[in-house]
mmCIF file of C-alpha atoms in Angstrom:
data_model
loop_
_atom_site.group_PDB
_atom_site.id
_atom_site.type_symbol
_atom_site.label_atom_id
_atom_site.label_comp_id
_atom_site.label_asym_id
_atom_site.label_seq_id
_atom_site.Cartn_x
_atom_site.Cartn_y
_atom_site.Cartn_z
ATOM 1 C CA UNK A 1 27.754 8.917 -0.050
ATOM 2 C CA UNK A 2 25.971 5.697 0.854
ATOM 3 C CA UNK A 3 24.712 4.278 -2.435
ATOM 4 C CA UNK A 4 22.818 1.453 -0.720
ATOM 5 C CA UNK A 5 21.049 2.974 2.291
ATOM 6 C CA UNK A 6 18.710 0.965 4.436
ATOM 7 C CA UNK A 7 15.069 1.831 3.774
ATOM 8 C CA UNK A 8 12.313 1.299 6.321
ATOM 9 C CA UNK A 9 9.004 0.478 4.653
ATOM 10 C CA UNK A 10 6.167 1.024 7.116
ATOM 11 C CA UNK A 11 2.687 -0.486 6.812
ATOM 12 C CA UNK A 12 0.240 0.306 9.609
ATOM 13 C CA UNK A 13 -2.926 -1.753 9.211
ATOM 14 C CA UNK A 14 -6.408 -2.213 10.602
ATOM 15 C CA UNK A 15 -8.678 -5.010 9.347
ATOM 16 C CA UNK A 16 -7.136 -4.924 5.884
ATOM 17 C CA UNK A 17 -8.085 -8.496 5.040
ATOM 18 C CA UNK A 18 -6.553 -10.137 1.973
ATOM 19 C CA UNK A 19 -5.288 -6.802 0.652
ATOM 20 C CA UNK A 20 -2.499 -6.931 3.244
ATOM 21 C CA UNK A 21 -1.134 -10.058 1.562
ATOM 22 C CA UNK A 22 -0.726 -8.257 -1.748
ATOM 23 C CA UNK A 23 0.919 -5.252 -0.086
ATOM 24 C CA UNK A 24 3.523 -7.450 1.604
ATOM 25 C CA UNK A 25 4.155 -9.444 -1.575
ATOM 26 C CA UNK A 26 4.827 -6.233 -3.456
ATOM 27 C CA UNK A 27 7.494 -5.316 -0.894
ATOM 28 C CA UNK A 28 9.131 -8.735 -1.169
ATOM 29 C CA UNK A 29 9.181 -8.356 -4.964
ATOM 30 C CA UNK A 30 11.034 -5.041 -4.972
ATOM 31 C CA UNK A 31 14.084 -4.814 -7.211
ATOM 32 C CA UNK A 32 15.798 -2.970 -4.332
ATOM 33 C CA UNK A 33 16.608 -5.396 -1.521
ATOM 34 C CA UNK A 34 18.214 -3.356 1.286
ATOM 35 C CA UNK A 35 15.056 -2.708 3.277
ATOM 36 C CA UNK A 36 13.218 -3.597 6.443
ATOM 37 C CA UNK A 37 9.432 -3.870 6.584
ATOM 38 C CA UNK A 38 7.505 -2.935 9.715
ATOM 39 C CA UNK A 39 3.960 -4.274 9.928
ATOM 40 C CA UNK A 40 2.174 -2.428 12.723
ATOM 41 C CA UNK A 41 -1.238 -3.681 13.830
ATOM 42 C CA UNK A 42 -3.629 -0.979 15.016
ATOM 43 C CA UNK A 43 -6.157 -3.157 16.809
ATOM 44 C CA UNK A 44 -7.290 -5.433 13.970
ATOM 45 C CA UNK A 45 -9.900 -8.104 14.675
ATOM 46 C CA UNK A 46 -9.720 -9.982 11.353
ATOM 47 C CA UNK A 47 -7.465 -12.904 10.334
ATOM 48 C CA UNK A 48 -4.308 -10.784 10.026
ATOM 49 C CA UNK A 49 -2.208 -13.355 11.940
ATOM 50 C CA UNK A 50 -2.935 -16.041 9.344
ATOM 51 C CA UNK A 51 -1.944 -13.662 6.557
ATOM 52 C CA UNK A 52 1.296 -12.516 8.185
ATOM 53 C CA UNK A 53 2.312 -16.075 9.098
ATOM 54 C CA UNK A 54 2.605 -16.866 5.382
ATOM 55 C CA UNK A 55 5.720 -14.705 5.130
ATOM 56 C CA UNK A 56 9.094 -15.806 6.456
ATOM 57 C CA UNK A 57 11.641 -13.089 5.841
ATOM 58 C CA UNK A 58 14.053 -11.783 8.463
ATOM 59 C CA UNK A 59 13.627 -8.262 7.121
ATOM 60 C CA UNK A 60 9.994 -8.179 8.328
ATOM 61 C CA UNK A 61 9.181 -6.837 11.801
ATOM 62 C CA UNK A 62 5.670 -7.379 13.170
ATOM 63 C CA UNK A 63 4.417 -5.209 16.045
ATOM 64 C CA UNK A 64 1.180 -5.864 17.886
ATOM 65 C CA UNK A 65 0.635 -3.909 21.117
ATOM 66 C CA UNK A 66 -3.097 -4.567 21.409
ATOM 67 C CA UNK A 67 -4.171 -0.937 21.087
ATOM 68 C CA UNK A 68 -6.071 1.059 18.477
ATOM 69 C CA UNK A 69 -4.489 4.511 18.356
ATOM 70 C CA UNK A 70 -5.453 5.734 14.875
ATOM 71 C CA UNK A 71 -3.386 6.296 11.741
ATOM 72 C CA UNK A 72 -1.632 9.611 12.613
ATOM 73 C CA UNK A 73 -0.358 8.246 15.936
ATOM 74 C CA UNK A 74 0.864 5.069 14.269
ATOM 75 C CA UNK A 75 2.661 7.011 11.546
ATOM 76 C CA UNK A 76 4.533 9.023 14.163
ATOM 77 C CA UNK A 77 5.398 5.836 16.045
ATOM 78 C CA UNK A 78 6.740 4.184 12.904
ATOM 79 C CA UNK A 79 9.130 6.993 12.035
ATOM 80 C CA UNK A 80 10.589 6.836 15.557
ATOM 81 C CA UNK A 81 11.253 3.089 15.496
ATOM 82 C CA UNK A 82 12.473 2.930 11.892
ATOM 83 C CA UNK A 83 16.076 1.784 11.456
ATOM 84 C CA UNK A 84 16.424 3.096 7.936
ATOM 85 C CA UNK A 85 18.101 6.202 6.623
ATOM 86 C CA UNK A 86 15.003 6.588 4.466
ATOM 87 C CA UNK A 87 11.383 5.970 5.408
ATOM 88 C CA UNK A 88 8.730 4.819 2.920
ATOM 89 C CA UNK A 89 4.993 5.159 3.495
ATOM 90 C CA UNK A 90 2.715 2.368 2.358
ATOM 91 C CA UNK A 91 -0.935 1.526 2.961
ATOM 92 C CA UNK A 92 -2.066 -2.016 3.617
ATOM 93 C CA UNK A 93 -4.533 -2.086 0.730
ATOM 94 C CA UNK A 94 -2.186 -0.761 -1.980
ATOM 95 C CA UNK A 95 0.493 -2.465 -4.083
ATOM 96 C CA UNK A 96 4.014 -1.200 -4.807
ATOM 97 C CA UNK A 97 5.376 -1.103 -8.331
ATOM 98 C CA UNK A 98 8.383 -3.499 -8.292
ATOM 99 C CA UNK A 99 10.825 -0.648 -9.014
ATOM 100 C CA UNK A 100 9.355 1.862 -6.564
ATOM 101 C CA UNK A 101 11.990 1.761 -3.819
ATOM 102 C CA UNK A 102 14.907 1.443 -6.234
ATOM 103 C CA UNK A 103 13.873 4.486 -8.272
ATOM 104 C CA UNK A 104 12.953 6.669 -5.301
ATOM 105 C CA UNK A 105 16.165 5.889 -3.406
ATOM 106 C CA UNK A 106 18.195 6.528 -6.553
ATOM 107 C CA UNK A 107 16.461 9.894 -6.922
ATOM 108 C CA UNK A 108 17.116 10.981 -3.321
ATOM 109 C CA UNK A 109 20.753 9.893 -3.458
ATOM 110 C CA UNK A 110 21.225 12.032 -6.572
ATOM 111 C CA UNK A 111 19.212 14.915 -5.093
ATOM 112 C CA UNK A 112 20.112 15.140 -1.383
ATOM 113 C CA UNK A 113 18.457 18.564 -1.140
ATOM 114 C CA UNK A 114 15.022 16.899 -1.497
ATOM 115 C CA UNK A 115 13.347 15.850 1.763
ATOM 116 C CA UNK A 116 10.348 13.866 0.490
ATOM 117 C CA UNK A 117 9.672 12.347 -2.928
ATOM 118 C CA UNK A 118 6.363 10.970 -4.161
ATOM 119 C CA UNK A 119 5.103 9.577 -7.441
ATOM 120 C CA UNK A 120 2.105 9.229 -9.676
ATOM 121 C CA UNK A 121 0.002 6.072 -9.461
ATOM 122 C CA UNK A 122 -2.197 3.563 -11.194
ATOM 123 C CA UNK A 123 -5.711 3.079 -9.788
ATOM 124 C CA UNK A 124 -6.893 -0.492 -9.164
ATOM 125 C CA UNK A 125 -10.180 -1.998 -7.972
ATOM 126 C CA UNK A 126 -10.934 -4.652 -5.352
ATOM 127 C CA UNK A 127 -9.967 -7.424 -7.776
ATOM 128 C CA UNK A 128 -6.596 -5.871 -8.750
ATOM 129 C CA UNK A 129 -7.893 -4.759 -12.141
ATOM 130 C CA UNK A 130 -6.356 -1.502 -13.379
ATOM 131 C CA UNK A 131 -8.891 1.306 -13.712
ATOM 132 C CA UNK A 132 -6.669 4.164 -14.867
ATOM 133 C CA UNK A 133 -3.948 6.543 -13.749
ATOM 134 C CA UNK A 134 -3.872 9.387 -11.264
ATOM 135 C CA UNK A 135 -4.223 12.934 -12.509
ATOM 136 C CA UNK A 136 -0.749 14.414 -13.057
ATOM 137 C CA UNK A 137 0.696 15.747 -9.810
ATOM 138 C CA UNK A 138 2.392 19.093 -9.286
ATOM 139 C CA UNK A 139 6.098 18.267 -9.637
ATOM 140 C CA UNK A 140 7.502 20.643 -7.008
ATOM 141 C CA UNK A 141 4.953 22.064 -4.551
ATOM 142 C CA UNK A 142 6.705 24.971 -2.842
ATOM 143 C CA UNK A 143 4.020 27.035 -1.136
ATOM 144 C CA UNK A 144 0.853 26.572 0.892
ATOM 145 C CA UNK A 145 -1.078 27.923 -2.089
ATOM 146 C CA UNK A 146 0.442 25.204 -4.314
ATOM 147 C CA UNK A 147 -0.772 22.507 -1.942
ATOM 148 C CA UNK A 148 -4.259 23.891 -1.425
ATOM 149 C CA UNK A 149 -4.804 24.510 -5.124
ATOM 150 C CA UNK A 150 -3.116 21.445 -6.628
ATOM 151 C CA UNK A 151 -2.327 19.018 -3.812
ATOM 152 C CA UNK A 152 1.067 17.726 -2.702
ATOM 153 C CA UNK A 153 1.449 13.929 -2.750
ATOM 154 C CA UNK A 154 -0.396 10.667 -3.090
ATOM 155 C CA UNK A 155 0.263 9.859 0.552
ATOM 156 C CA UNK A 156 1.214 6.135 0.335
ATOM 157 C CA UNK A 157 3.629 6.875 -2.526
ATOM 158 C CA UNK A 158 6.095 8.938 -0.504
ATOM 159 C CA UNK A 159 9.644 8.124 0.550
ATOM 160 C CA UNK A 160 11.824 10.558 2.444
ATOM 161 C CA UNK A 161 14.551 11.122 4.982
ATOM 162 C CA UNK A 162 13.645 9.513 8.287
ATOM 163 C CA UNK A 163 14.890 12.530 10.218
ATOM 164 C CA UNK A 164 12.489 14.751 8.282
ATOM 165 C CA UNK A 165 9.503 12.717 9.483
ATOM 166 C CA UNK A 166 10.745 12.855 13.070
ATOM 167 C CA UNK A 167 11.160 16.627 12.839
ATOM 168 C CA UNK A 168 7.721 17.011 11.219
ATOM 169 C CA UNK A 169 5.232 14.758 13.042
ATOM 170 C CA UNK A 170 1.621 14.293 11.995
ATOM 171 C CA UNK A 171 -1.090 16.071 13.971
ATOM 172 C CA UNK A 172 -2.676 13.152 15.815
ATOM 173 C CA UNK A 173 -5.973 14.998 16.281
ATOM 174 C CA UNK A 174 -6.616 15.202 12.537
ATOM 175 C CA UNK A 175 -7.765 11.696 11.691
ATOM 176 C CA UNK A 176 -9.028 12.577 8.223
ATOM 177 C CA UNK A 177 -6.543 15.149 6.917
ATOM 178 C CA UNK A 178 -3.305 14.399 8.753
ATOM 179 C CA UNK A 179 -1.278 14.284 5.533
ATOM 180 C CA UNK A 180 -2.655 17.526 4.067
ATOM 181 C CA UNK A 181 -2.044 19.303 7.373
ATOM 182 C CA UNK A 182 1.529 18.000 7.422
ATOM 183 C CA UNK A 183 2.339 19.284 3.932
ATOM 184 C CA UNK A 184 0.791 22.671 4.732
ATOM 185 C CA UNK A 185 2.705 23.069 7.988
ATOM 186 C CA UNK A 186 6.068 21.940 6.563
ATOM 187 C CA UNK A 187 6.232 23.098 2.947
ATOM 188 C CA UNK A 188 7.900 26.429 3.714
ATOM 189 C CA UNK A 189 10.958 24.805 5.323
ATOM 190 C CA UNK A 190 11.070 21.637 3.181
ATOM 191 C CA UNK A 191 11.743 20.528 -0.374
ATOM 192 C CA UNK A 192 9.179 18.252 -2.026
ATOM 193 C CA UNK A 193 9.245 16.503 -5.398
ATOM 194 C CA UNK A 194 6.892 14.230 -7.347
ATOM 195 C CA UNK A 195 8.393 11.810 -9.856
ATOM 196 C CA UNK A 196 6.468 11.423 -13.096
ATOM 197 C CA UNK A 197 6.802 7.612 -12.827
ATOM 198 C CA UNK A 198 3.740 5.654 -11.660
ATOM 199 C CA UNK A 199 5.229 3.709 -8.757
ATOM 200 C CA UNK A 200 2.107 2.713 -6.830
ATOM 201 C CA UNK A 201 -1.028 0.730 -7.548
ATOM 202 C CA UNK A 202 -3.521 2.738 -5.514
ATOM 203 C CA UNK A 203 -6.667 0.860 -4.549
ATOM 204 C CA UNK A 204 -9.917 2.701 -5.199
ATOM 205 C CA UNK A 205 -12.449 0.257 -3.781
ATOM 206 C CA UNK A 206 -14.823 2.913 -2.556
ATOM 207 C CA UNK A 207 -15.081 6.371 -1.131
ATOM 208 C CA UNK A 208 -15.090 7.404 2.525
ATOM 209 C CA UNK A 209 -18.358 7.279 4.398
ATOM 210 C CA UNK A 210 -20.414 10.431 4.208
ATOM 211 C CA UNK A 211 -19.724 11.354 7.824
ATOM 212 C CA UNK A 212 -15.963 10.892 7.414
ATOM 213 C CA UNK A 213 -15.835 12.910 4.221
ATOM 214 C CA UNK A 214 -17.867 15.760 5.697
ATOM 215 C CA UNK A 215 -15.598 15.745 8.742
ATOM 216 C CA UNK A 216 -12.540 16.065 6.481
ATOM 217 C CA UNK A 217 -14.025 19.053 4.703
ATOM 218 C CA UNK A 218 -14.961 20.592 8.052
ATOM 219 C CA UNK A 219 -11.325 20.300 9.199
ATOM 220 C CA UNK A 220 -10.221 21.893 5.938
ATOM 221 C CA UNK A 221 -12.554 24.862 6.314
ATOM 222 C CA UNK A 222 -11.409 25.208 9.899
ATOM 223 C CA UNK A 223 -7.850 25.513 8.657
ATOM 224 C CA UNK A 224 -8.850 28.173 6.138
ATOM 225 C CA UNK A 225 -10.285 30.272 8.963
ATOM 226 C CA UNK A 226 -6.869 30.309 10.646
ATOM 227 C CA UNK A 227 -4.668 31.286 7.708
ATOM 228 C CA UNK A 228 -2.925 34.622 7.687
ATOM 229 C CA UNK A 229 -3.338 37.400 5.182
ATOM 230 C CA UNK A 230 0.269 36.908 4.040
ATOM 231 C CA UNK A 231 -0.536 33.341 2.976
ATOM 232 C CA UNK A 232 -3.490 34.174 0.709
ATOM 233 C CA UNK A 233 -5.559 36.975 -0.566
ATOM 234 C CA UNK A 234 -8.979 37.115 1.059
ATOM 235 C CA UNK A 235 -10.629 36.293 -2.279
ATOM 236 C CA UNK A 236 -8.572 33.086 -2.530
ATOM 237 C CA UNK A 237 -9.595 31.976 0.942
ATOM 238 C CA UNK A 238 -13.258 32.607 0.127
ATOM 239 C CA UNK A 239 -12.967 30.664 -3.128
ATOM 240 C CA UNK A 240 -11.433 27.633 -1.425
ATOM 241 C CA UNK A 241 -13.978 27.807 1.395
ATOM 242 C CA UNK A 242 -16.916 27.843 -1.027
ATOM 243 C CA UNK A 243 -15.371 25.016 -3.070
ATOM 244 C CA UNK A 244 -15.214 22.891 0.071
ATOM 245 C CA UNK A 245 -18.859 23.611 0.872
ATOM 246 C CA UNK A 246 -19.943 22.715 -2.653
ATOM 247 C CA UNK A 247 -17.948 19.469 -2.558
ATOM 248 C CA UNK A 248 -19.683 18.544 0.697
ATOM 249 C CA UNK A 249 -23.104 19.191 -0.842
ATOM 250 C CA UNK A 250 -22.228 17.213 -3.986
ATOM 251 C CA UNK A 251 -20.904 14.300 -1.941
ATOM 252 C CA UNK A 252 -24.075 14.228 0.124
ATOM 253 C CA UNK A 253 -26.260 14.176 -3.004
ATOM 254 C CA UNK A 254 -24.256 11.385 -4.685
ATOM 255 C CA UNK A 255 -24.462 9.363 -1.474
ATOM 256 C CA UNK A 256 -28.232 9.786 -1.322
ATOM 257 C CA UNK A 257 -28.730 8.439 -4.859
ATOM 258 C CA UNK A 258 -26.168 5.653 -4.426
ATOM 259 C CA UNK A 259 -23.801 6.812 -7.158
ATOM 260 C CA UNK A 260 -20.537 7.129 -5.247
ATOM 261 C CA UNK A 261 -18.887 5.264 -8.120
ATOM 262 C CA UNK A 262 -19.062 8.474 -10.137
ATOM 263 C CA UNK A 263 -16.956 10.206 -7.509
ATOM 264 C CA UNK A 264 -14.296 7.502 -7.786
ATOM 265 C CA UNK A 265 -14.088 7.874 -11.564
ATOM 266 C CA UNK A 266 -13.301 11.565 -11.255
ATOM 267 C CA UNK A 267 -10.053 10.688 -9.493
ATOM 268 C CA UNK A 268 -8.304 9.009 -12.416
ATOM 269 C CA UNK A 269 -7.788 9.152 -16.188
ATOM 270 C CA UNK A 270 -8.108 6.238 -18.598
ATOM 271 C CA UNK A 271 -5.046 4.454 -20.008
ATOM 272 C CA UNK A 272 -3.946 3.878 -23.569
ATOM 273 C CA UNK A 273 -3.986 0.186 -24.470
ATOM 274 C CA UNK A 274 -0.196 -0.160 -24.799
ATOM 275 C CA UNK A 275 0.406 1.487 -21.413
ATOM 276 C CA UNK A 276 -2.305 -0.650 -19.826
ATOM 277 C CA UNK A 277 -0.676 -3.838 -21.132
ATOM 278 C CA UNK A 278 2.687 -2.868 -19.625
ATOM 279 C CA UNK A 279 1.072 -1.874 -16.328
ATOM 280 C CA UNK A 280 -0.646 -5.261 -16.080
ATOM 281 C CA UNK A 281 2.709 -6.999 -16.445
ATOM 282 C CA UNK A 282 4.250 -4.896 -13.665
ATOM 283 C CA UNK A 283 1.245 -5.541 -11.418
ATOM 284 C CA UNK A 284 1.440 -9.273 -11.954
ATOM 285 C CA UNK A 285 5.155 -9.209 -11.163
ATOM 286 C CA UNK A 286 4.435 -7.269 -7.960
ATOM 287 C CA UNK A 287 2.043 -9.825 -6.489
ATOM 288 C CA UNK A 288 3.230 -13.147 -7.904
#
């Protein structure tokens, strides 16, 4: 068994500004060194070239084809051009914990039956201050019901077998729920796992625009209308459908009164002081 496989870390980006710099630094500061990083521009118009030019590392590949294709299309493209045995998702505005790749690769080498592994996360704001931690994830989502009721992964935390991503492409028409749709469509012939470690600093600088959020919920309800009786009881489908409608109404009301910050706070839990102190040290090490 290859104990030091090549890992492709993929960062598609669009007008990510200074956040991109921190994302790249956190890759360079990984304790695991056998990786390549693909930076794929999806039609940015900001100063991304100045940011990328700061980094001189032969393991970094920069691709700029001049088009804006959207995130799902770019994710599919990245898995096809990846050289690695494993493929790691990463968003341009997040920061990797320095041990993320090392620990996730170690886990997959020890557990070759697992296709995709994710992790818990810290939440950070626009200034890299730690806000809290993600709500505990379901360790082993195995069914569609598991995913719809409890979620699957924090998307930019995942690392998996490259061939799995090629076999299971994202639906490029679903610009707001491409990851949820992927987990739903693949869970019955895949093995997923979430590590309890917090291996990502997930940036919560805002919430999606009202129109984007409502579109996501509309896609979700559309999916519920297509599910089969064997997947759920009718009462379960109705419950999830009504929950989606209520979330859309609540989101609209919070947007009207300008209190979207309250929606962000619901996503994470506060940290104990000793854990916060350790997390700050890891974050500083990631971006120094």
